[in-house]
PDB file of C-alpha atoms in Angstrom:
ATOM      1  CA  UNK A   1     -40.994   4.627 -28.038  1.00  0.00           C
ATOM      2  CA  UNK A   2     -39.987   8.173 -26.769  1.00  0.00           C
ATOM      3  CA  UNK A   3     -39.992  11.099 -29.137  1.00  0.00           C
ATOM      4  CA  UNK A   4     -36.560  12.445 -30.178  1.00  0.00           C
ATOM      5  CA  UNK A   5     -35.376  15.590 -28.400  1.00  0.00           C
ATOM      6  CA  UNK A   6     -34.467  18.763 -30.175  1.00  0.00           C
ATOM      7  CA  UNK A   7     -30.816  18.132 -29.613  1.00  0.00           C
ATOM      8  CA  UNK A   8     -31.095  14.651 -31.220  1.00  0.00           C
ATOM      9  CA  UNK A   9     -32.828  16.109 -34.296  1.00  0.00           C
ATOM     10  CA  UNK A  10     -30.224  18.836 -34.614  1.00  0.00           C
ATOM     11  CA  UNK A  11     -27.180  16.667 -34.236  1.00  0.00           C
ATOM     12  CA  UNK A  12     -28.505  13.971 -36.505  1.00  0.00           C
ATOM     13  CA  UNK A  13     -29.552  16.413 -39.246  1.00  0.00           C
ATOM     14  CA  UNK A  14     -26.204  18.296 -39.155  1.00  0.00           C
ATOM     15  CA  UNK A  15     -24.291  15.022 -39.294  1.00  0.00           C
ATOM     16  CA  UNK A  16     -26.296  13.819 -42.339  1.00  0.00           C
ATOM     17  CA  UNK A  17     -25.784  17.093 -44.221  1.00  0.00           C
ATOM     18  CA  UNK A  18     -22.155  17.667 -43.454  1.00  0.00           C
ATOM     19  CA  UNK A  19     -21.096  14.048 -43.791  1.00  0.00           C
ATOM     20  CA  UNK A  20     -22.832  13.863 -47.230  1.00  0.00           C
ATOM     21  CA  UNK A  21     -21.172  16.998 -48.511  1.00  0.00           C
ATOM     22  CA  UNK A  22     -17.787  15.890 -47.168  1.00  0.00           C
ATOM     23  CA  UNK A  23     -17.962  12.404 -48.616  1.00  0.00           C
ATOM     24  CA  UNK A  24     -19.217  13.632 -51.976  1.00  0.00           C
ATOM     25  CA  UNK A  25     -16.357  16.210 -52.206  1.00  0.00           C
ATOM     26  CA  UNK A  26     -13.746  13.821 -51.042  1.00  0.00           C
ATOM     27  CA  UNK A  27     -14.750  10.947 -53.288  1.00  0.00           C
ATOM     28  CA  UNK A  28     -15.495  13.150 -56.370  1.00  0.00           C
ATOM     29  CA  UNK A  29     -18.036  10.535 -57.572  1.00  0.00           C
ATOM     30  CA  UNK A  30     -20.546  11.360 -60.249  1.00  0.00           C
ATOM     31  CA  UNK A  31     -22.169   7.941 -60.709  1.00  0.00           C
ATOM     32  CA  UNK A  32     -25.690   7.334 -59.378  1.00  0.00           C
ATOM     33  CA  UNK A  33     -24.600   4.270 -57.429  1.00  0.00           C
ATOM     34  CA  UNK A  34     -21.789   6.105 -55.699  1.00  0.00           C
ATOM     35  CA  UNK A  35     -24.074   8.977 -54.631  1.00  0.00           C
ATOM     36  CA  UNK A  36     -26.625   6.486 -53.363  1.00  0.00           C
ATOM     37  CA  UNK A  37     -23.979   4.670 -51.250  1.00  0.00           C
ATOM     38  CA  UNK A  38     -22.751   7.931 -49.807  1.00  0.00           C
ATOM     39  CA  UNK A  39     -26.333   9.163 -49.051  1.00  0.00           C
ATOM     40  CA  UNK A  40     -27.224   5.926 -47.360  1.00  0.00           C
ATOM     41  CA  UNK A  41     -24.062   5.828 -45.239  1.00  0.00           C
ATOM     42  CA  UNK A  42     -24.574   9.507 -44.278  1.00  0.00           C
ATOM     43  CA  UNK A  43     -28.123   8.700 -43.174  1.00  0.00           C
ATOM     44  CA  UNK A  44     -26.872   5.714 -41.138  1.00  0.00           C
ATOM     45  CA  UNK A  45     -24.147   7.941 -39.495  1.00  0.00           C
ATOM     46  CA  UNK A  46     -26.714  10.660 -38.711  1.00  0.00           C
ATOM     47  CA  UNK A  47     -29.008   8.055 -37.070  1.00  0.00           C
ATOM     48  CA  UNK A  48     -26.125   6.718 -35.032  1.00  0.00           C
ATOM     49  CA  UNK A  49     -25.273  10.200 -33.839  1.00  0.00           C
ATOM     50  CA  UNK A  50     -28.884  11.044 -33.008  1.00  0.00           C
ATOM     51  CA  UNK A  51     -29.304   7.870 -30.936  1.00  0.00           C
ATOM     52  CA  UNK A  52     -26.118   8.310 -28.980  1.00  0.00           C
ATOM     53  CA  UNK A  53     -26.886  11.922 -27.880  1.00  0.00           C
ATOM     54  CA  UNK A  54     -27.325  11.729 -24.004  1.00  0.00           C
ATOM     55  CA  UNK A  55     -30.948  11.905 -23.037  1.00  0.00           C
ATOM     56  CA  UNK A  56     -32.045  14.229 -20.210  1.00  0.00           C
ATOM     57  CA  UNK A  57     -32.041  12.576 -16.807  1.00  0.00           C
ATOM     58  CA  UNK A  58     -35.309  12.340 -14.948  1.00  0.00           C
ATOM     59  CA  UNK A  59     -35.726  14.778 -12.079  1.00  0.00           C
ATOM     60  CA  UNK A  60     -34.812  13.266  -8.705  1.00  0.00           C
ATOM     61  CA  UNK A  61     -37.688  12.546  -6.375  1.00  0.00           C
ATOM     62  CA  UNK A  62     -38.121  15.018  -3.532  1.00  0.00           C
ATOM     63  CA  UNK A  63     -36.693  13.756  -0.197  1.00  0.00           C
ATOM     64  CA  UNK A  64     -39.611  15.161   1.816  1.00  0.00           C
ATOM     65  CA  UNK A  65     -41.963  12.497   0.456  1.00  0.00           C
ATOM     66  CA  UNK A  66     -39.684   9.660   1.401  1.00  0.00           C
ATOM     67  CA  UNK A  67     -39.188  11.064   4.956  1.00  0.00           C
ATOM     68  CA  UNK A  68     -42.970  11.515   5.395  1.00  0.00           C
ATOM     69  CA  UNK A  69     -43.593   7.856   4.408  1.00  0.00           C
ATOM     70  CA  UNK A  70     -40.895   6.555   6.670  1.00  0.00           C
ATOM     71  CA  UNK A  71     -42.071   8.503   9.694  1.00  0.00           C
ATOM     72  CA  UNK A  72     -45.621   7.660   9.105  1.00  0.00           C
ATOM     73  CA  UNK A  73     -44.930   3.981   9.126  1.00  0.00           C
ATOM     74  CA  UNK A  74     -43.211   4.221  12.625  1.00  0.00           C
ATOM     75  CA  UNK A  75     -45.904   6.309  14.444  1.00  0.00           C
ATOM     76  CA  UNK A  76     -48.430   4.644  16.717  1.00  0.00           C
ATOM     77  CA  UNK A  77     -51.938   4.061  15.361  1.00  0.00           C
ATOM     78  CA  UNK A  78     -54.650   6.452  16.465  1.00  0.00           C
ATOM     79  CA  UNK A  79     -56.545   5.305  19.612  1.00  0.00           C
ATOM     80  CA  UNK A  80     -59.895   3.652  19.117  1.00  0.00           C
ATOM     81  CA  UNK A  81     -63.027   5.302  20.662  1.00  0.00           C
ATOM     82  CA  UNK A  82     -63.262   2.544  23.359  1.00  0.00           C
ATOM     83  CA  UNK A  83     -59.678   3.290  24.490  1.00  0.00           C
ATOM     84  CA  UNK A  84     -60.441   7.008  24.753  1.00  0.00           C
ATOM     85  CA  UNK A  85     -63.565   6.243  26.824  1.00  0.00           C
ATOM     86  CA  UNK A  86     -61.645   3.967  29.138  1.00  0.00           C
ATOM     87  CA  UNK A  87     -59.014   6.623  29.777  1.00  0.00           C
ATOM     88  CA  UNK A  88     -61.746   9.115  30.571  1.00  0.00           C
ATOM     89  CA  UNK A  89     -63.049   6.797  33.275  1.00  0.00           C
ATOM     90  CA  UNK A  90     -59.564   6.514  34.873  1.00  0.00           C
ATOM     91  CA  UNK A  91     -59.400  10.175  35.625  1.00  0.00           C
ATOM     92  CA  UNK A  92     -59.901  11.137  39.247  1.00  0.00           C
ATOM     93  CA  UNK A  93     -63.398  12.229  40.031  1.00  0.00           C
ATOM     94  CA  UNK A  94     -63.629  15.599  41.836  1.00  0.00           C
ATOM     95  CA  UNK A  95     -66.722  15.701  43.996  1.00  0.00           C
ATOM     96  CA  UNK A  96     -67.874  18.346  46.436  1.00  0.00           C
ATOM     97  CA  UNK A  97     -68.109  17.329  49.897  1.00  0.00           C
ATOM     98  CA  UNK A  98     -71.364  18.178  51.604  1.00  0.00           C
ATOM     99  CA  UNK A  99     -70.973  20.784  54.358  1.00  0.00           C
TER     100      UNK A  99
END
């Protein structure tokens, strides 16, 4: 499971604190059950906000690597030593003529 980002922690914490204060002031409750319900609902709301904060997108892969791989697969294989020797034999021989 990935760790939460700084933005997720900040948004979630602010949501919990502000929603708890707002609900307590608006409901004007003083009972223990009412405060518990408000606190739990504020925690759930803060968790929801923290999870819906957009995560940073992964960096795009460099295009140069993809191009290098695609061109490498289309090039001809390196010649074998036997092929190099056979080409060397095919070259014209320059001999001196006897005078």
